[in-house]
Amino acid sequence: MSVENVDKPQETKGLTNRHVQLIAIGGTIGTGLFMGAGDSIHFAGPAILLIYAIIGLMMFVVMRAIGEMLYADPSQHTFIAFMTKYLGKKTGTFASWSYWLTVAFMGMAELTAIGKYVQFWFPSWPAWLIQIVILVILTAVNLIAVALYGEAEFWFAMIKIIAILSLIATGIIMLLTGFKTSQGTVTVNNLVGHFSLFPHGAGNFVNAFQMVMFAFVGMEFIGMTAAETKDARKVLPRAINQIPLRILFFYLGALATIMVIYPWQQIPANQSPFVAVFKLAGVNWAAALVNFVVLTSAASALNSVIFSASRNFYSLAVESKTPWLKKFTKMSKHNLPANAVIVTAILVAGSAVIAVVPQINDAFTFVTSASTDLFLMIYILTLVTYWQYRKSTDYMKDGFLMKAPKFFVPVAIIGFVLIYLTLFFNKDAMVPAIGATIWLVVFSAVQALKKN
């Protein structure tokens, strides 16, 4: 799952259409799919395809809203800026801090996944130690130099796309040849046989929504990336309008292929189904290769998290009048916000602590829930911001307009609220949900007490 700086200093718009198109595709494919799909299928069975389609539609509404605002004002580097403009400075401040925390929690999820991927080869190594070592390495990289982001993510996206295309191609070949595995013959009946909307109860079906939601978070980066191109108004509509096809092919296609190869009732919940499928096919080297692909995908996303979240924190420190934050505005000799990088890395390192807390049964679910909670708040605020934009004099009647916003925007908001509420009914997601609610209440109260 790729992310980018959300509140960065002014930079040259140097991304090409080639970068945007591949990053846009790769940005919709990440740990939520590679790692979380096992849990999701375990919770909902084939009905997971319906959940992906529902949330995919909701996210497309958010993307069209962001796209319409960025199309009207391509000079903005982030949709967060529109919240300050149309909902006020206090709301913008809440959104900025919340988004920084959200991206950091996303990094914790990626780091948690990295620990599990490395254990594929070294099962005896403790996850917390793996996480610390990887985090130190990537933090050091961010403190020494900044790579050419667009080009690097282009190739990382290419790796993820090839991995999914290979999975789908393998599934088609196995299906057409009637390939037999230890679980039986590869057949469509593995997907549709014994279908039930609630195969493990309505509660587990509901729990699947939060994991699927995490698979989509960070998709807003597509809009921000497109806005960074030299011809934003040409690239932006194309990148966003292709999202439904990407969801249909890369998400639904990959999941359907997995369940055709591997009977959904037996898919393990605690490992990547991509790796499990190739192991089932008896191609052990391919399983190792897929594990390497998803490992590099998570490492790439974590590297982007450290880069982008640190720049976001740097911008917050620059804009803040709080004295203790000023130390984070200092730049290193390499002209990098070193202190901001370090504080972001320390926050992300929380995943290593969570990994050894015995009361937390599933660290990955815990941190993805924490990230999802705050993302849901941001997406709701984004749609409210969009509604205020439509009422403003900035509204561009001949711009990149959303279809039927009076219907889709309220429906999407209600959907996000309902998903947020489901988090309180999952024992692993409940604590993060309560924490996010406390964050919202306390931050709002503090902002309300401020004079300006």
Short mmCIF file of C-alpha atoms in Angstrom, two decimals:
data_model
loop_
_atom_site.label_atom_id
_atom_site.label_comp_id
_atom_site.label_asym_id
_atom_site.label_seq_id
_atom_site.Cartn_x
_atom_site.Cartn_y
_atom_site.Cartn_z
CA MET A 1 0.00 0.00 0.00
CA SER A 2 1.77 3.17 -1.12
CA VAL A 3 1.48 6.52 0.56
CA GLU A 4 3.06 9.89 -0.08
CA ASN A 5 3.76 13.12 1.72
CA VAL A 6 0.52 14.90 2.50
CA ASP A 7 1.69 18.30 3.71
CA LYS A 8 5.08 18.82 2.20
CA PRO A 9 6.96 21.95 1.19
CA GLN A 10 6.53 23.11 -2.40
CA GLU A 11 8.23 20.77 -4.83
CA THR A 12 8.60 20.55 -8.57
CA LYS A 13 5.89 18.54 -10.27
CA GLY A 14 8.01 15.91 -11.93
CA LEU A 15 5.89 12.78 -12.10
CA THR A 16 5.01 11.55 -15.56
CA ASN A 17 1.86 9.77 -16.69
CA ARG A 18 3.88 6.53 -16.72
CA HIS A 19 4.61 6.94 -13.01
CA VAL A 20 1.05 7.86 -12.12
CA GLN A 21 -0.61 4.99 -13.95
CA LEU A 22 1.61 2.32 -12.38
CA ILE A 23 1.63 3.93 -8.94
CA ALA A 24 -2.16 4.27 -9.16
CA ILE A 25 -2.49 0.55 -9.78
CA GLY A 26 0.16 -0.41 -7.23
CA GLY A 27 -1.33 2.00 -4.71
CA THR A 28 -4.53 -0.04 -4.63
CA ILE A 29 -2.62 -3.25 -3.92
CA GLY A 30 -0.93 -3.72 -0.58
CA THR A 31 -0.70 -5.59 2.69
CA GLY A 32 -4.45 -5.42 3.23
CA LEU A 33 -4.86 -7.70 0.21
CA PHE A 34 -1.66 -9.75 0.39
CA MET A 35 -1.80 -10.37 4.15
CA GLY A 36 -5.35 -9.54 5.23
CA ALA A 37 -7.18 -11.56 2.58
CA GLY A 38 -6.72 -14.76 4.59
CA ASP A 39 -8.54 -13.33 7.59
CA SER A 40 -11.20 -11.75 5.39
CA ILE A 41 -11.99 -15.00 3.56
CA HIS A 42 -11.97 -16.88 6.86
CA PHE A 43 -14.57 -14.46 8.24
CA ALA A 44 -16.90 -14.22 5.24
CA GLY A 45 -16.10 -16.95 2.72
CA PRO A 46 -17.09 -16.15 -0.90
CA ALA A 47 -19.27 -13.30 0.44
CA ILE A 48 -16.00 -11.40 0.84
CA LEU A 49 -16.32 -10.51 -2.85
CA LEU A 50 -19.52 -8.62 -2.04
CA ILE A 51 -17.80 -6.76 0.82
CA TYR A 52 -14.91 -5.75 -1.45
CA ALA A 53 -17.37 -4.50 -4.07
CA ILE A 54 -19.34 -2.45 -1.52
CA ILE A 55 -16.31 -0.80 0.05
CA GLY A 56 -14.74 -0.36 -3.38
CA LEU A 57 -17.78 1.65 -4.46
CA MET A 58 -17.61 3.78 -1.30
CA MET A 59 -13.93 4.49 -1.87
CA PHE A 60 -14.64 5.40 -5.49
CA VAL A 61 -17.07 8.04 -4.20
CA VAL A 62 -14.31 9.43 -1.97
CA MET A 63 -11.87 9.41 -4.88
CA ARG A 64 -14.29 11.22 -7.17
CA ALA A 65 -14.83 13.83 -4.44
CA ILE A 66 -11.06 14.32 -3.99
CA GLY A 67 -10.59 14.30 -7.76
CA GLU A 68 -13.23 16.96 -8.32
CA MET A 69 -11.65 19.30 -5.75
CA LEU A 70 -8.10 18.73 -7.00
CA TYR A 71 -9.25 19.21 -10.60
CA ALA A 72 -10.72 22.59 -9.63
CA ASP A 73 -7.52 23.58 -7.80
CA PRO A 74 -4.50 21.49 -8.92
CA SER A 75 -2.17 23.78 -6.96
CA GLN A 76 -3.14 21.96 -3.76
CA HIS A 77 -0.80 19.06 -2.95
CA THR A 78 -3.27 17.37 -0.61
CA PHE A 79 -6.98 16.99 -0.01
CA ILE A 80 -6.32 17.83 3.67
CA ALA A 81 -5.76 21.44 2.61
CA PHE A 82 -9.35 21.63 1.41
CA MET A 83 -10.58 20.76 4.92
CA THR A 84 -8.85 23.81 6.35
CA LYS A 85 -10.25 25.93 3.52
CA TYR A 86 -13.89 24.80 3.70
CA LEU A 87 -14.31 23.49 7.26
CA GLY A 88 -12.04 25.87 9.16
CA LYS A 89 -8.55 25.90 10.66
CA LYS A 90 -9.47 23.82 13.72
CA THR A 91 -10.91 21.02 11.63
CA GLY A 92 -7.91 21.21 9.33
CA THR A 93 -5.56 20.92 12.30
CA PHE A 94 -7.43 17.86 13.58
CA ALA A 95 -7.34 16.28 10.12
CA SER A 96 -3.60 16.98 9.70
CA TRP A 97 -2.62 15.44 13.05
CA SER A 98 -5.02 12.54 12.59
CA TYR A 99 -3.68 11.82 9.13
CA TRP A 100 -0.11 11.80 10.44
CA LEU A 101 -1.10 9.25 13.10
CA THR A 102 -3.08 7.29 10.53
CA VAL A 103 -0.14 6.97 8.16
CA ALA A 104 2.12 6.02 11.08
CA PHE A 105 -0.31 3.27 12.13
CA MET A 106 -0.31 2.10 8.53
CA GLY A 107 3.46 1.80 8.87
CA MET A 108 2.98 -0.28 12.01
CA ALA A 109 0.71 -2.62 10.06
CA GLU A 110 3.27 -2.94 7.27
CA LEU A 111 6.03 -3.60 9.82
CA THR A 112 3.87 -6.25 11.51
CA ALA A 113 3.34 -7.94 8.14
CA ILE A 114 7.08 -7.80 7.41
CA GLY A 115 7.73 -9.75 10.60
CA LYS A 116 5.37 -12.51 9.45
CA TYR A 117 6.82 -12.60 5.93
CA VAL A 118 10.38 -13.00 7.21
CA GLN A 119 9.22 -15.80 9.52
CA PHE A 120 8.26 -17.72 6.38
CA TRP A 121 11.99 -18.42 5.97
CA PHE A 122 13.05 -18.11 9.61
CA PRO A 123 10.12 -19.28 11.76
CA SER A 124 12.20 -19.35 14.94
CA TRP A 125 13.10 -15.66 14.75
CA PRO A 126 10.97 -13.48 17.07
CA ALA A 127 8.71 -11.07 15.17
CA TRP A 128 9.60 -8.09 17.36
CA LEU A 129 13.33 -8.47 16.61
CA ILE A 130 12.70 -8.71 12.86
CA GLN A 131 10.59 -5.56 13.02
CA ILE A 132 13.21 -3.56 14.92
CA VAL A 133 16.01 -4.53 12.52
CA ILE A 134 13.98 -3.67 9.40
CA LEU A 135 12.80 -0.38 10.92
CA VAL A 136 16.36 0.65 11.82
CA ILE A 137 17.54 -0.09 8.28
CA LEU A 138 14.76 1.89 6.59
CA THR A 139 15.08 4.75 9.06
CA ALA A 140 18.80 4.94 8.29
CA VAL A 141 17.98 5.07 4.57
CA ASN A 142 15.61 7.98 5.19
CA LEU A 143 18.24 9.79 7.24
CA ILE A 144 20.95 9.44 4.61
CA ALA A 145 19.24 10.20 1.31
CA VAL A 146 15.90 10.51 -0.47
CA ALA A 147 15.48 8.22 -3.46
CA LEU A 148 13.68 9.16 -6.62
CA TYR A 149 10.24 8.31 -5.29
CA GLY A 150 8.31 8.08 -8.54
CA GLU A 151 10.77 5.79 -10.25
CA ALA A 152 11.21 3.53 -7.22
CA GLU A 153 7.49 3.12 -6.65
CA PHE A 154 6.98 2.51 -10.37
CA TRP A 155 9.08 -0.64 -10.15
CA PHE A 156 7.67 -1.74 -6.81
CA ALA A 157 4.19 -1.40 -8.29
CA MET A 158 5.31 -3.44 -11.28
CA ILE A 159 6.42 -6.28 -8.98
CA LYS A 160 3.04 -6.37 -7.21
CA ILE A 161 1.11 -6.30 -10.48
CA ILE A 162 3.18 -9.15 -11.93
CA ALA A 163 2.57 -11.18 -8.76
CA ILE A 164 -1.22 -10.87 -9.06
CA LEU A 165 -1.21 -11.47 -12.81
CA SER A 166 0.87 -14.61 -12.19
CA LEU A 167 -1.59 -15.81 -9.56
CA ILE A 168 -4.58 -15.29 -11.85
CA ALA A 169 -2.81 -16.95 -14.80
CA THR A 170 -1.82 -19.91 -12.61
CA GLY A 171 -5.41 -20.26 -11.42
CA ILE A 172 -6.78 -20.23 -14.96
CA ILE A 173 -4.30 -22.91 -16.10
CA MET A 174 -5.04 -25.08 -13.08
CA LEU A 175 -8.79 -24.69 -13.63
CA LEU A 176 -8.66 -25.53 -17.35
CA THR A 177 -6.47 -28.59 -16.76
CA GLY A 178 -8.45 -29.89 -13.79
CA PHE A 179 -5.34 -29.71 -11.61
CA LYS A 180 -5.53 -31.75 -8.39
CA THR A 181 -4.09 -30.50 -5.10
CA SER A 182 -4.06 -31.96 -1.60
CA GLN A 183 -7.37 -30.16 -1.07
CA GLY A 184 -9.00 -31.66 -4.15
CA THR A 185 -9.54 -30.68 -7.77
CA VAL A 186 -9.27 -27.02 -8.77
CA THR A 187 -12.83 -26.12 -9.75
CA VAL A 188 -15.29 -23.25 -9.67
CA ASN A 189 -17.26 -25.31 -7.17
CA ASN A 190 -14.54 -24.52 -4.62
CA LEU A 191 -15.76 -20.92 -4.83
CA VAL A 192 -19.52 -21.29 -5.15
CA GLY A 193 -20.07 -24.63 -3.41
CA HIS A 194 -21.92 -24.49 -0.08
CA PHE A 195 -22.30 -20.73 -0.52
CA SER A 196 -23.57 -18.83 2.49
CA LEU A 197 -23.74 -15.11 3.12
CA PHE A 198 -22.81 -15.74 6.75
CA PRO A 199 -20.74 -18.97 6.66
CA HIS A 200 -19.32 -18.32 10.13
CA GLY A 201 -22.14 -16.22 11.50
CA ALA A 202 -23.26 -12.63 10.98
CA GLY A 203 -20.70 -11.41 13.52
CA ASN A 204 -17.73 -12.66 11.52
CA PHE A 205 -19.26 -11.29 8.31
CA VAL A 206 -19.39 -7.86 9.95
CA ASN A 207 -15.83 -8.22 11.26
CA ALA A 208 -14.59 -8.72 7.69
CA PHE A 209 -15.53 -5.14 6.82
CA GLN A 210 -12.75 -3.57 8.89
CA MET A 211 -10.06 -5.81 7.36
CA VAL A 212 -11.33 -5.14 3.84
CA MET A 213 -11.50 -1.44 4.66
CA PHE A 214 -7.79 -1.51 5.49
CA ALA A 215 -7.08 -3.04 2.09
CA PHE A 216 -8.38 0.17 0.51
CA VAL A 217 -6.92 2.82 2.83
CA GLY A 218 -4.29 4.94 1.18
CA MET A 219 -6.14 4.89 -2.14
CA GLU A 220 -6.51 8.67 -1.87
CA PHE A 221 -2.81 8.79 -2.74
CA ILE A 222 -3.79 8.17 -6.36
CA GLY A 223 -5.43 11.59 -6.47
CA MET A 224 -2.50 13.31 -4.77
CA THR A 225 -0.04 11.61 -7.12
CA ALA A 226 -2.01 12.67 -10.18
CA ALA A 227 -2.10 16.22 -8.85
CA GLU A 228 1.72 16.14 -8.82
CA THR A 229 1.95 15.64 -12.58
CA LYS A 230 2.79 18.29 -15.14
CA ASP A 231 -0.69 17.98 -16.67
CA ALA A 232 -2.90 17.27 -13.65
CA ARG A 233 -6.25 18.01 -15.27
CA LYS A 234 -5.56 15.51 -18.03
CA VAL A 235 -4.09 12.72 -15.88
CA LEU A 236 -6.35 13.03 -12.81
CA PRO A 237 -9.71 11.97 -14.38
CA ARG A 238 -8.08 9.06 -16.19
CA ALA A 239 -6.33 7.74 -13.08
CA ILE A 240 -9.45 7.95 -10.91
CA ASN A 241 -11.96 6.65 -13.46
CA GLN A 242 -9.90 3.48 -13.93
CA ILE A 243 -10.22 2.60 -10.22
CA PRO A 244 -13.40 0.46 -10.58
CA LEU A 245 -11.77 -1.72 -13.25
CA ARG A 246 -8.67 -2.12 -11.10
CA ILE A 247 -10.78 -3.13 -8.11
CA LEU A 248 -12.75 -5.58 -10.23
CA PHE A 249 -9.64 -7.19 -11.72
CA PHE A 250 -6.93 -6.99 -9.08
CA TYR A 251 -9.04 -7.43 -5.93
CA LEU A 252 -12.06 -9.47 -6.97
CA GLY A 253 -10.10 -11.35 -9.64
CA ALA A 254 -7.31 -12.33 -7.25
CA LEU A 255 -9.66 -13.35 -4.45
CA ALA A 256 -11.91 -15.38 -6.76
CA THR A 257 -8.83 -17.14 -8.17
CA ILE A 258 -7.59 -18.01 -4.67
CA MET A 259 -10.96 -19.51 -3.70
CA VAL A 260 -11.17 -21.50 -6.96
CA ILE A 261 -7.78 -23.08 -6.25
CA TYR A 262 -8.16 -23.43 -2.49
CA PRO A 263 -11.59 -24.37 -1.04
CA TRP A 264 -12.57 -21.31 0.96
CA GLN A 265 -13.50 -23.37 4.02
CA GLN A 266 -9.87 -24.51 4.40
CA ILE A 267 -8.02 -21.26 3.61
CA PRO A 268 -5.77 -20.48 6.62
CA ALA A 269 -6.54 -17.20 8.35
CA ASN A 270 -3.09 -16.56 9.79
CA GLN A 271 -0.99 -16.42 6.63
CA SER A 272 -0.96 -14.85 3.20
CA PRO A 273 -3.33 -16.80 0.90
CA PHE A 274 -1.05 -15.93 -2.03
CA VAL A 275 1.78 -17.90 -0.45
CA ALA A 276 -0.59 -20.67 0.69
CA VAL A 277 -1.94 -21.18 -2.85
CA PHE A 278 1.48 -21.72 -4.40
CA LYS A 279 2.50 -24.04 -1.57
CA LEU A 280 -0.70 -26.01 -2.21
CA ALA A 281 0.22 -26.27 -5.90
CA GLY A 282 3.49 -27.87 -4.85
CA VAL A 283 5.64 -25.10 -6.31
CA ASN A 284 7.66 -24.32 -3.22
CA TRP A 285 10.07 -21.98 -4.98
CA ALA A 286 7.10 -19.99 -6.31
CA ALA A 287 5.72 -19.72 -2.79
CA ALA A 288 9.06 -18.33 -1.65
CA LEU A 289 9.06 -15.92 -4.59
CA VAL A 290 5.55 -14.69 -3.78
CA ASN A 291 6.60 -14.27 -0.15
CA PHE A 292 9.52 -12.15 -1.37
CA VAL A 293 7.14 -10.08 -3.51
CA VAL A 294 4.78 -9.33 -0.64
CA LEU A 295 7.76 -8.68 1.64
CA THR A 296 9.17 -6.08 -0.76
CA SER A 297 5.68 -4.63 -1.14
CA ALA A 298 5.38 -4.13 2.62
CA ALA A 299 8.94 -2.80 2.90
CA SER A 300 8.26 -0.33 0.09
CA ALA A 301 5.09 0.86 1.79
CA LEU A 302 6.89 1.21 5.12
CA ASN A 303 9.67 3.20 3.47
CA SER A 304 7.05 5.53 2.00
CA VAL A 305 5.35 5.82 5.39
CA ILE A 306 8.58 6.92 7.07
CA PHE A 307 9.25 9.39 4.26
CA SER A 308 5.76 10.86 3.99
CA ALA A 309 4.76 10.84 7.65
CA SER A 310 8.03 12.52 8.66
CA ARG A 311 7.47 15.29 6.10
CA ASN A 312 3.92 15.66 7.33
CA PHE A 313 5.16 15.97 10.91
CA TYR A 314 7.78 18.48 9.78
CA SER A 315 5.05 20.61 8.17
CA LEU A 316 2.93 20.40 11.31
CA ALA A 317 5.92 21.56 13.38
CA VAL A 318 6.58 24.48 11.02
CA GLU A 319 2.96 25.63 11.15
CA SER A 320 2.59 25.12 14.91
CA LYS A 321 3.16 27.87 17.47
CA THR A 322 4.02 25.29 20.15
CA PRO A 323 7.65 25.82 21.30
CA TRP A 324 8.54 22.12 21.83
CA LEU A 325 7.64 21.31 18.24
CA LYS A 326 10.21 23.75 16.85
CA LYS A 327 13.04 21.24 17.39
CA PHE A 328 11.42 19.13 14.66
CA THR A 329 11.81 21.89 12.08
CA LYS A 330 15.59 21.56 12.00
CA MET A 331 17.12 20.09 8.86
CA SER A 332 20.13 17.77 8.79
CA LYS A 333 23.32 18.38 6.80
CA HIS A 334 21.70 16.31 4.05
CA ASN A 335 18.80 18.79 4.08
CA LEU A 336 16.46 16.19 5.59
CA PRO A 337 14.02 16.63 8.54
CA ALA A 338 16.03 14.19 10.67
CA ASN A 339 14.21 14.79 13.96
CA ALA A 340 10.84 14.34 12.28
CA VAL A 341 12.08 11.08 10.71
CA ILE A 342 13.23 9.79 14.10
CA VAL A 343 10.00 10.63 15.98
CA THR A 344 7.96 9.00 13.21
CA ALA A 345 10.12 5.87 13.35
CA ILE A 346 9.73 5.72 17.14
CA LEU A 347 5.96 5.79 16.76
CA VAL A 348 6.05 3.07 14.08
CA ALA A 349 8.26 1.00 16.40
CA GLY A 350 5.18 0.60 18.58
CA SER A 351 4.29 -2.41 16.44
CA ALA A 352 7.24 -4.32 17.94
CA VAL A 353 5.88 -3.60 21.42
CA ILE A 354 2.38 -4.68 20.41
CA ALA A 355 3.80 -7.94 19.03
CA VAL A 356 4.87 -9.04 22.54
CA VAL A 357 1.79 -7.91 24.48
CA PRO A 358 0.06 -11.16 25.51
CA GLN A 359 -3.38 -9.53 25.80
CA ILE A 360 -3.35 -8.75 22.07
CA ASN A 361 -4.23 -11.96 20.25
CA ASP A 362 -3.71 -10.62 16.72
CA ALA A 363 -1.21 -7.76 16.39
CA PHE A 364 -1.94 -7.28 12.69
CA THR A 365 -5.68 -6.88 13.30
CA PHE A 366 -4.94 -4.52 16.19
CA VAL A 367 -2.78 -2.08 14.23
CA THR A 368 -4.88 -2.25 11.06
CA SER A 369 -7.91 -1.41 13.19
CA ALA A 370 -6.11 1.59 14.69
CA SER A 371 -5.20 2.81 11.20
CA THR A 372 -8.68 2.13 9.82
CA ASP A 373 -10.39 4.02 12.65
CA LEU A 374 -8.62 7.27 11.86
CA PHE A 375 -8.87 6.78 8.10
CA LEU A 376 -12.65 6.43 8.45
CA MET A 377 -12.76 9.79 10.25
CA ILE A 378 -10.66 11.37 7.51
CA TYR A 379 -12.84 9.95 4.73
CA ILE A 380 -16.03 11.18 6.41
CA LEU A 381 -14.49 14.64 6.79
CA THR A 382 -13.41 14.51 3.14
CA LEU A 383 -16.98 13.96 1.97
CA VAL A 384 -18.27 16.72 4.28
CA THR A 385 -15.55 18.99 2.87
CA TYR A 386 -16.62 18.10 -0.65
CA TRP A 387 -20.20 19.08 0.16
CA GLN A 388 -19.04 22.47 1.42
CA TYR A 389 -16.92 22.89 -1.70
CA ARG A 390 -20.01 22.36 -3.87
CA LYS A 391 -21.72 25.19 -1.98
CA SER A 392 -18.76 27.57 -2.38
CA THR A 393 -17.93 30.02 -5.14
CA ASP A 394 -14.97 27.77 -6.04
CA TYR A 395 -17.34 25.09 -7.38
CA MET A 396 -16.34 24.35 -10.96
CA LYS A 397 -19.52 23.48 -12.84
CA ASP A 398 -17.65 22.30 -15.93
CA GLY A 399 -14.97 20.39 -14.01
CA PHE A 400 -14.44 16.72 -13.21
CA LEU A 401 -17.89 16.24 -11.67
CA MET A 402 -19.10 13.34 -9.55
CA LYS A 403 -22.22 11.55 -10.77
CA ALA A 404 -25.35 11.77 -8.54
CA PRO A 405 -23.53 13.23 -5.49
CA LYS A 406 -26.79 13.85 -3.61
CA PHE A 407 -27.28 10.09 -3.47
CA PHE A 408 -23.76 8.64 -3.32
CA VAL A 409 -22.17 11.06 -0.83
CA PRO A 410 -24.73 10.51 2.00
CA VAL A 411 -24.75 6.74 1.34
CA ALA A 412 -20.94 6.61 1.53
CA ILE A 413 -20.89 8.63 4.76
CA ILE A 414 -23.46 6.31 6.35
CA GLY A 415 -21.42 3.32 5.18
CA PHE A 416 -18.21 4.63 6.76
CA VAL A 417 -20.03 5.36 10.03
CA LEU A 418 -21.43 1.83 10.12
CA ILE A 419 -18.00 0.31 9.49
CA TYR A 420 -16.60 2.41 12.33
CA LEU A 421 -19.31 1.09 14.65
CA THR A 422 -18.50 -2.52 13.71
CA LEU A 423 -15.04 -2.07 15.18
CA PHE A 424 -16.56 -1.98 18.67
CA PHE A 425 -17.86 -5.54 18.23
CA ASN A 426 -14.47 -7.12 17.40
CA LYS A 427 -12.41 -7.93 20.48
CA ASP A 428 -9.14 -7.23 18.65
CA ALA A 429 -10.45 -3.98 17.13
CA MET A 430 -12.36 -2.67 20.15
CA VAL A 431 -9.42 -1.08 21.99
CA PRO A 432 -8.18 0.85 18.90
CA ALA A 433 -11.78 1.98 18.23
CA ILE A 434 -12.13 3.28 21.77
CA GLY A 435 -8.73 4.96 21.50
CA ALA A 436 -9.67 6.66 18.22
CA THR A 437 -12.93 7.88 19.75
CA ILE A 438 -11.09 9.31 22.76
CA TRP A 439 -8.64 11.00 20.36
CA LEU A 440 -11.56 12.59 18.49
CA VAL A 441 -13.33 13.79 21.65
CA VAL A 442 -10.23 15.10 23.44
CA PHE A 443 -8.74 16.80 20.37
CA SER A 444 -12.08 18.41 19.52
CA ALA A 445 -12.48 19.63 23.11
CA VAL A 446 -8.99 21.16 23.15
CA GLN A 447 -9.58 22.84 19.79
CA ALA A 448 -12.95 24.19 20.97
CA LEU A 449 -11.32 25.80 24.01
CA LYS A 450 -8.81 27.65 21.84
CA LYS A 451 -9.66 31.26 21.06
CA ASN A 452 -8.57 30.99 17.42
#
